[in-house]
Coordinates of C-alpha atoms in Angstrom, one line a residue:
M1 CA 66.2 -2.3 8.0
G2 CA 63.0 -1.0 9.4
D3 CA 64.6 1.0 12.2
M4 CA 64.8 4.7 12.6
P5 CA 67.8 6.2 10.9
G6 CA 70.7 6.7 13.3
V7 CA 69.5 4.1 15.7
F8 CA 71.1 0.7 16.2
P9 CA 68.6 -2.0 15.2
K10 CA 67.0 -3.7 18.2
D11 CA 67.0 -7.1 16.6
P12 CA 69.8 -7.0 13.9
K13 CA 69.4 -9.4 11.0
W14 CA 71.4 -9.8 7.9
E15 CA 68.9 -9.1 5.1
G16 CA 68.8 -11.7 2.3
D17 CA 70.8 -14.9 1.7
G18 CA 73.9 -13.3 0.0
S19 CA 77.2 -12.0 1.4
S20 CA 77.7 -8.9 -0.7
R21 CA 76.0 -6.4 1.6
I22 CA 77.6 -6.4 5.0
P23 CA 75.7 -4.7 7.9
F24 CA 77.8 -2.2 9.7
W25 CA 76.7 -3.8 13.0
A26 CA 78.9 -6.8 12.1
Y27 CA 81.8 -4.6 12.9
T28 CA 80.5 -2.9 16.1
D29 CA 78.2 -5.3 18.0
E30 CA 79.8 -6.5 21.3
A31 CA 77.8 -9.7 21.7
L32 CA 78.6 -10.7 18.1
Y33 CA 82.3 -10.1 18.7
K34 CA 82.3 -12.4 21.8
K35 CA 80.7 -15.0 19.6
E36 CA 83.3 -14.6 16.9
L37 CA 86.1 -15.2 19.5
E38 CA 84.5 -18.5 20.5
R39 CA 83.6 -19.7 17.0
F40 CA 86.7 -18.6 15.1
F41 CA 89.5 -18.3 17.5
Y42 CA 88.8 -20.9 20.2
Q43 CA 86.9 -23.6 18.3
G44 CA 87.4 -25.3 14.9
H45 CA 90.2 -23.2 13.6
W46 CA 94.0 -23.3 13.6
C47 CA 95.5 -20.0 14.7
Y48 CA 99.0 -18.7 13.9
V49 CA 101.3 -18.4 16.9
G50 CA 104.8 -17.9 15.4
L51 CA 107.8 -19.3 13.6
E52 CA 110.0 -22.1 14.8
A53 CA 113.0 -19.8 14.1
E54 CA 111.8 -17.6 17.0
I55 CA 112.5 -20.3 19.5
P56 CA 115.5 -22.2 18.1
N57 CA 116.9 -23.5 21.5
P58 CA 115.5 -25.6 24.3
G59 CA 113.8 -23.2 26.8
D60 CA 113.3 -20.4 24.2
F61 CA 109.8 -19.0 24.4
K62 CA 107.6 -16.3 22.9
R63 CA 104.5 -14.9 24.5
T64 CA 101.7 -14.3 22.0
V65 CA 97.9 -14.6 21.8
V66 CA 95.2 -16.8 20.3
G67 CA 92.2 -14.5 20.0
E68 CA 92.3 -12.5 23.2
R69 CA 93.8 -15.3 25.2
S70 CA 97.5 -15.0 26.2
V71 CA 99.6 -18.1 25.3
I72 CA 103.2 -19.1 25.3
M73 CA 105.0 -20.9 22.5
V74 CA 108.0 -22.7 24.0
R75 CA 110.6 -25.3 22.8
D76 CA 111.1 -28.0 25.5
T77 CA 114.2 -29.9 26.4
D78 CA 113.4 -32.6 23.9
G79 CA 113.2 -30.1 21.1
G80 CA 109.5 -30.3 20.7
I81 CA 107.2 -27.2 20.5
N82 CA 104.5 -26.7 23.1
V83 CA 101.8 -23.9 23.3
V84 CA 100.4 -23.4 26.8
E85 CA 97.9 -20.8 28.1
N86 CA 99.5 -18.0 30.1
V87 CA 97.2 -18.5 33.1
C88 CA 98.4 -20.0 36.4
A89 CA 96.3 -22.9 37.5
H90 CA 96.3 -21.6 41.1
R91 CA 94.8 -18.1 41.1
G92 CA 94.6 -17.3 37.4
M93 CA 97.5 -14.9 37.1
Q94 CA 99.1 -14.2 33.6
F95 CA 102.5 -15.3 35.0
C96 CA 104.6 -14.6 31.9
R97 CA 105.3 -10.9 31.2
K98 CA 108.2 -11.0 28.8
R99 CA 107.6 -11.2 25.1
H100 CA 110.6 -13.4 24.5
G101 CA 113.2 -15.2 26.6
N102 CA 114.7 -18.5 27.8
Q103 CA 113.5 -20.5 30.8
T104 CA 114.2 -23.9 32.2
E105 CA 110.7 -23.8 33.8
F106 CA 107.8 -21.4 34.3
V107 CA 107.3 -19.9 37.8
C108 CA 104.3 -17.8 38.7
P109 CA 105.5 -14.8 40.8
Y110 CA 102.4 -14.6 42.9
H111 CA 102.7 -17.9 44.9
Q112 CA 105.7 -19.5 43.1
W113 CA 103.8 -22.4 41.5
N114 CA 106.3 -24.0 39.2
Y115 CA 105.6 -25.6 35.8
S116 CA 107.7 -27.6 33.3
L117 CA 108.1 -26.4 29.7
K118 CA 105.4 -28.8 28.8
G119 CA 103.0 -27.1 31.2
D120 CA 103.0 -29.8 34.0
L121 CA 102.7 -28.6 37.5
Q122 CA 105.9 -29.7 39.3
G123 CA 106.2 -27.6 42.4
V124 CA 103.8 -26.1 45.0
P125 CA 105.4 -24.2 47.9
F126 CA 104.2 -25.4 51.3
R127 CA 102.3 -28.2 49.7
R128 CA 102.8 -30.3 52.8
G129 CA 102.4 -27.4 55.2
V130 CA 105.0 -26.1 57.7
K131 CA 106.1 -27.3 61.1
Q132 CA 104.9 -25.1 64.0
D133 CA 104.9 -25.8 67.7
G134 CA 106.0 -29.4 66.9
R135 CA 103.2 -30.2 64.5
V136 CA 102.5 -29.7 60.8
Q137 CA 100.2 -26.8 60.0
G138 CA 98.4 -26.0 56.8
G139 CA 99.3 -27.4 53.4
M140 CA 97.3 -28.7 50.5
P141 CA 94.7 -31.4 51.1
K142 CA 96.0 -35.0 51.0
E143 CA 94.0 -35.7 47.8
F144 CA 95.6 -32.8 45.9
N145 CA 97.1 -34.1 42.7
T146 CA 99.6 -32.0 40.7
G147 CA 98.7 -33.9 37.6
E148 CA 95.2 -32.2 37.6
H149 CA 96.5 -28.7 37.9
G150 CA 98.9 -28.1 34.9
L151 CA 98.6 -25.3 32.4
T152 CA 96.0 -25.6 29.7
R153 CA 97.8 -27.1 26.7
L154 CA 96.8 -26.3 23.1
K155 CA 97.0 -28.7 20.2
V156 CA 100.0 -27.8 18.0
A157 CA 100.7 -28.2 14.3
T158 CA 103.9 -27.2 12.5
R159 CA 104.6 -27.0 8.8
G160 CA 107.5 -25.5 6.9
G161 CA 108.7 -23.7 10.1
V162 CA 105.3 -22.2 10.9
V163 CA 103.6 -22.9 14.2
F164 CA 99.8 -23.1 14.6
A165 CA 97.8 -23.9 17.7
S166 CA 94.2 -24.5 18.7
F167 CA 92.3 -24.8 22.0
D168 CA 90.1 -27.3 20.1
H169 CA 91.8 -30.7 20.4
G170 CA 89.3 -32.3 18.0
I171 CA 90.3 -30.0 15.2
E172 CA 90.9 -31.3 11.7
P173 CA 94.5 -31.7 10.5
L174 CA 96.2 -28.5 9.5
E175 CA 96.5 -29.6 5.8
D176 CA 92.8 -30.3 5.6
F177 CA 92.1 -26.9 7.3
L178 CA 94.1 -25.1 4.6
G179 CA 92.9 -27.2 1.7
P180 CA 95.0 -28.2 -1.4
D181 CA 94.9 -25.0 -3.3
I182 CA 96.0 -22.7 -0.4
L183 CA 98.4 -25.4 0.8
H184 CA 100.2 -25.2 -2.6
Y185 CA 100.9 -21.5 -2.0
F186 CA 101.8 -22.0 1.6
D187 CA 104.4 -24.6 0.7
R188 CA 105.7 -22.3 -2.1
L189 CA 106.8 -19.8 0.6
F190 CA 107.6 -22.2 3.5
N191 CA 109.3 -24.8 1.3
G192 CA 111.5 -26.4 3.9
R193 CA 114.4 -23.8 3.9
K194 CA 115.4 -22.8 7.4
L195 CA 114.0 -19.4 8.3
T196 CA 115.8 -16.5 9.9
I197 CA 114.2 -13.7 11.9
L198 CA 115.0 -10.2 10.6
G199 CA 112.8 -8.1 12.9
Y200 CA 109.3 -7.1 14.1
N201 CA 106.8 -4.3 13.8
R202 CA 103.8 -3.9 16.1
Q203 CA 100.9 -1.5 15.9
R204 CA 97.4 -1.1 17.3
I205 CA 94.8 -0.3 14.7
P206 CA 91.5 1.2 15.8
G207 CA 89.3 -1.0 13.7
N208 CA 87.5 -4.3 13.7
W209 CA 89.8 -7.3 13.2
K210 CA 87.9 -8.5 10.2
L211 CA 88.8 -5.4 8.3
M212 CA 92.4 -6.5 8.0
Q213 CA 91.3 -9.9 6.6
E214 CA 89.1 -8.0 4.1
N215 CA 91.9 -5.6 3.2
I216 CA 94.2 -8.4 2.1
K217 CA 91.4 -10.1 0.3
D218 CA 90.7 -6.9 -1.6
P219 CA 92.5 -6.5 -5.0
Y220 CA 90.3 -3.5 -5.8
H221 CA 92.1 -1.0 -3.6
P222 CA 95.9 -1.6 -4.1
G223 CA 96.2 0.1 -7.5
L224 CA 94.0 3.0 -6.3
L225 CA 94.9 3.7 -2.7
H226 CA 98.7 3.0 -2.7
T227 CA 100.8 5.5 -4.6
W228 CA 103.8 3.2 -4.6
F229 CA 101.9 0.2 -6.0
I230 CA 100.2 2.1 -8.9
T231 CA 103.2 4.4 -9.7
Y232 CA 105.9 1.7 -9.8
G233 CA 103.6 -1.1 -11.1
L234 CA 104.2 -3.4 -8.0
W235 CA 100.4 -4.2 -7.9
R236 CA 98.1 -3.0 -10.5
A237 CA 94.8 -4.1 -12.0
D238 CA 96.4 -4.8 -15.3
N239 CA 99.0 -7.1 -13.9
K240 CA 98.7 -10.8 -14.6
S241 CA 96.8 -12.1 -11.6
Q242 CA 94.8 -14.9 -10.0
L243 CA 92.5 -15.0 -6.9
I244 CA 92.0 -18.4 -5.3
M245 CA 90.1 -19.6 -2.2
D246 CA 89.7 -22.9 -0.3
A247 CA 86.5 -24.9 -0.7
Q248 CA 84.8 -23.1 2.2
Y249 CA 85.9 -19.6 1.0
R250 CA 87.6 -18.7 4.3
H251 CA 91.2 -18.6 3.2
A252 CA 92.5 -16.9 0.1
A253 CA 95.6 -16.1 -2.0
M254 CA 96.0 -13.1 -4.2
I255 CA 98.6 -13.7 -6.8
S256 CA 100.1 -11.0 -9.1
T257 CA 103.0 -10.8 -11.5
R258 CA 104.5 -7.4 -12.1
G259 CA 104.1 -6.2 -15.7
S260 CA 105.4 -3.1 -17.5
G261 CA 104.9 -1.1 -14.3
G262 CA 104.6 2.7 -14.3
A263 CA 103.5 3.2 -17.9
R264 CA 100.4 5.3 -18.2
S265 CA 97.4 3.3 -19.3
E266 CA 93.7 3.0 -18.6
V267 CA 94.4 1.8 -15.1
T268 CA 96.5 4.9 -14.2
A269 CA 94.7 7.7 -16.1
G270 CA 92.7 9.8 -13.7
V271 CA 93.9 7.9 -10.6
T272 CA 94.9 10.5 -8.1
S273 CA 97.4 8.3 -6.3
F274 CA 99.4 7.8 -9.5
K275 CA 102.4 10.1 -9.5
E276 CA 104.1 9.9 -12.9
S277 CA 106.9 12.3 -12.0
M278 CA 107.6 10.7 -8.6
E279 CA 111.2 9.3 -8.2
I280 CA 112.9 7.5 -5.3
Q281 CA 116.3 8.4 -4.0
D282 CA 117.1 4.9 -2.8
K283 CA 116.7 2.6 -5.9
R284 CA 117.2 -0.5 -3.7
L285 CA 113.6 -0.3 -2.7
L286 CA 112.6 -1.4 -6.1
D287 CA 115.7 -3.5 -6.9
I288 CA 113.7 -6.7 -7.2
V289 CA 115.7 -9.9 -7.8
P290 CA 113.7 -12.9 -9.0
E291 CA 114.0 -15.9 -6.7
P292 CA 113.8 -19.5 -7.9
W293 CA 111.0 -20.4 -5.4
W294 CA 108.7 -17.7 -6.8
Q295 CA 107.7 -19.9 -9.7
G296 CA 106.6 -16.8 -11.6
P297 CA 104.5 -14.5 -9.3
T298 CA 106.2 -11.4 -8.0
A299 CA 103.6 -11.1 -5.2
V300 CA 101.4 -13.5 -3.3
M301 CA 99.3 -12.4 -0.4
M302 CA 97.7 -15.2 1.6
T303 CA 95.0 -14.7 4.2
L304 CA 94.5 -17.7 6.5
F305 CA 91.2 -17.1 8.4
P306 CA 91.0 -15.9 11.1
S307 CA 94.4 -15.0 12.4
V308 CA 97.3 -14.5 9.9
I309 CA 98.5 -13.0 6.6
F310 CA 101.5 -14.4 4.8
Q311 CA 103.2 -11.8 2.6
Q312 CA 105.5 -12.1 -0.4
Q313 CA 105.7 -8.8 -2.1
V314 CA 108.9 -8.2 -4.1
N315 CA 111.7 -9.6 -2.0
S316 CA 110.1 -8.8 1.3
V317 CA 108.5 -11.7 3.1
S318 CA 106.7 -11.6 6.4
T319 CA 103.9 -12.9 8.6
R320 CA 101.2 -10.5 9.9
H321 CA 99.4 -11.7 13.0
I322 CA 95.9 -10.3 13.7
Q323 CA 95.2 -10.1 17.4
P324 CA 91.7 -8.9 18.3
N325 CA 91.2 -6.4 21.0
G326 CA 87.5 -5.6 21.3
T327 CA 85.1 -4.8 18.5
G328 CA 86.9 -1.7 17.3
S329 CA 90.6 -2.5 17.9
F330 CA 93.2 -5.1 17.1
D331 CA 97.0 -5.4 17.4
F332 CA 98.9 -6.2 14.3
V333 CA 102.3 -7.9 14.6
W334 CA 104.6 -8.2 11.7
T335 CA 107.5 -10.7 11.7
H336 CA 109.9 -10.0 8.9
F337 CA 112.0 -13.1 8.0
G338 CA 114.4 -14.4 5.4
F339 CA 116.1 -17.7 4.7
E340 CA 119.3 -19.1 6.2
D341 CA 120.9 -19.6 2.8
D342 CA 120.2 -16.0 1.8
T343 CA 123.3 -14.1 0.7
P344 CA 124.2 -10.9 2.7
E345 CA 123.0 -8.9 -0.3
M346 CA 119.6 -10.6 -0.3
T347 CA 119.2 -10.1 3.5
E348 CA 120.0 -6.4 3.0
R349 CA 117.5 -6.2 0.1
R350 CA 114.8 -7.8 2.3
L351 CA 115.4 -5.4 5.1
I352 CA 115.3 -2.4 2.8
Q353 CA 112.2 -3.5 1.0
A354 CA 110.5 -4.1 4.3
N355 CA 110.2 -0.3 4.5
L356 CA 107.3 -0.6 2.1
F357 CA 105.4 -2.4 4.9
G358 CA 104.8 -2.2 8.6
P359 CA 103.1 0.6 10.6
A360 CA 105.0 3.4 8.9
G361 CA 105.6 1.6 5.6
F362 CA 105.3 3.5 2.4
V363 CA 102.4 1.2 1.4
S364 CA 101.0 -0.3 4.6
A365 CA 100.5 3.0 6.5
D366 CA 97.6 3.7 4.1
D367 CA 95.8 0.5 5.1
G368 CA 95.9 1.3 8.8
E369 CA 94.5 4.7 8.2
V370 CA 91.6 3.6 5.9
I371 CA 90.7 0.9 8.4
E372 CA 90.5 3.4 11.2
F373 CA 88.3 5.7 9.1
S374 CA 86.0 2.8 8.1
Q375 CA 85.5 1.9 11.7
S376 CA 84.5 5.4 12.5
G377 CA 81.9 5.3 9.7
F378 CA 80.5 2.0 10.9
E379 CA 80.0 3.4 14.4
Q380 CA 78.5 6.6 13.1
K381 CA 75.9 4.8 11.0
P382 CA 75.3 1.3 12.5
F383 CA 72.0 0.8 10.6
H384 CA 73.7 1.0 7.2
R385 CA 75.7 -1.6 5.2
A386 CA 78.9 -2.0 3.2
L387 CA 78.8 -3.1 -0.4
A388 CA 81.0 -5.8 -1.9
E389 CA 79.5 -6.3 -5.4
L390 CA 82.4 -5.6 -7.7
G391 CA 82.4 -8.5 -10.1
G392 CA 78.9 -9.6 -9.2
Y393 CA 77.3 -11.5 -6.3
D394 CA 78.8 -14.9 -6.3
C395 CA 82.0 -16.4 -4.7
G396 CA 84.5 -18.0 -6.9
N397 CA 88.1 -18.0 -8.1
T398 CA 89.1 -15.5 -10.8
D399 CA 92.0 -14.6 -13.1
H400 CA 91.7 -10.9 -12.6
M401 CA 91.6 -8.3 -9.8
V402 CA 88.5 -6.3 -10.7
T403 CA 86.3 -8.1 -8.2
E404 CA 85.4 -8.4 -4.5
T405 CA 84.8 -12.1 -4.7
L406 CA 87.2 -13.0 -1.8
I407 CA 85.3 -10.6 0.6
R408 CA 82.0 -12.2 -0.4
G409 CA 83.5 -15.6 0.1
M410 CA 84.7 -14.7 3.6
Y411 CA 81.3 -13.5 4.6
H412 CA 79.6 -16.5 3.1
Y413 CA 81.7 -18.6 5.5
W414 CA 81.2 -16.1 8.4
R415 CA 77.5 -16.2 8.1
K416 CA 77.4 -20.0 8.1
V417 CA 79.6 -20.4 11.2
M418 CA 78.1 -17.5 13.1
E419 CA 74.5 -18.6 12.1
V420 CA 73.7 -15.0 11.2

C-alpha cells in the first residue's frame, strides 16, 4: 500500500473497486469502528434484541444491547413490547443492572426518577421542592415538563416471535430490510409456532465483530476446521447446498442437506480434521429426527447484518447475538429455544444437540479460537490484507459451498455504506 512494512498506513485506502481483498486495518482501526457503530447499529438497520418468549408476562424485561448501547426490551401492561434505552434522562445513569426480571415501573437508584414500562417519566422526587421555615425551597423550575424527559424509545418490529429494534425511526419495514429471499428462510424457522426458551450461553471473543458475520457466511471452513462436521457428515462440501443473499448482499443464508455423511471421498481424503475411527459414546448427539418445517434442508445458517445469526443445525435451533465491544472484542450471546408443541423427547434432543454449539461446543469452540488468532494476525500486520477469492471475484448466489461469495457480498455492502 505504499507504506513501510510493519507500519500502519497513514491514510488507509481500500485498493481497487472489488471486495475480495480486505485490508487488515478494517478490523483494527478505532475511528473506522466508531463509524461502523453509527452507520450499521444506530442508523438504517434493524438490530436483534430478543425473543418474545423471553418476556411472556406484563412487566417482564430483558436487558440487552444495540451496538454498544444498553437497552431494555420490556412487555408493558397492555401486552405490547417496548425497547427503551437504559440511560436515565436525569444524569445519564444506566439504571437497570439485572439481565432479566419483572417490574411494574423503572426507577433509577441514583435520584429515584421513575419511568413507566413505555419509558414515560412519571415521578421526580422533590419536583415541587420542600417546605422549610414556612416556605417552599428548591424544586424543579415551573416550566419543567415530564413529557420532555422520558427514556429514549426505539422503533420496534416483531415477526414470528422475534423482536428487532432501531434507534432510526425512519427505517424501512422489517420485511423490506430482510428482502423476500431471506424472509422465506426466516419464516421457515419462525413460522408462527410459539417458542420456548431452553437456555443461554455467553462468551467474550477477542476479535472484531465482523469476523463472526464472516464465519457464518463462510462455507469453505466447516468441512475443514470442524472435526464433527467433516467426520459425521453434518456439513461437508459435497452435501447438497445453496447460498443465497438479499439484493444488497448484506444478509445471507447457507443451506445444506446432509448426505451420506462420514464416507471417505475426495472431500475427506487428506483433511486432518477428518477422524475416520472417531466414535461418540452418546449417540443422541447425532440422533437427528427430520421435522416437517425443515422442508428438506438439515441445516440453515442465516446471518442478518449486522447483529444476529439464526441457526438450525440438526435439531438444535438458536439465535446468536453479536454485541460489539471495541475493535478487537465482542460479546456473543446464544439463546437456545424450542417450540411449545415439542414432545419431551424432542426438547431433550434439542438440549443434547446444543452441546455441539456454544462457547465450549464440540463445533463452535473452534470458531472462537480461530477468530481470536485471526485478530492477532491483523494487529501484527495491519498493512496487509485478507483474501476472499474462492469462487472468483463477483457476488452472487450459488448452489455449492466452494466459494467465498457471501463474504465478498458483505464487504461490497460494507464499502458502500462506509464510503470506503
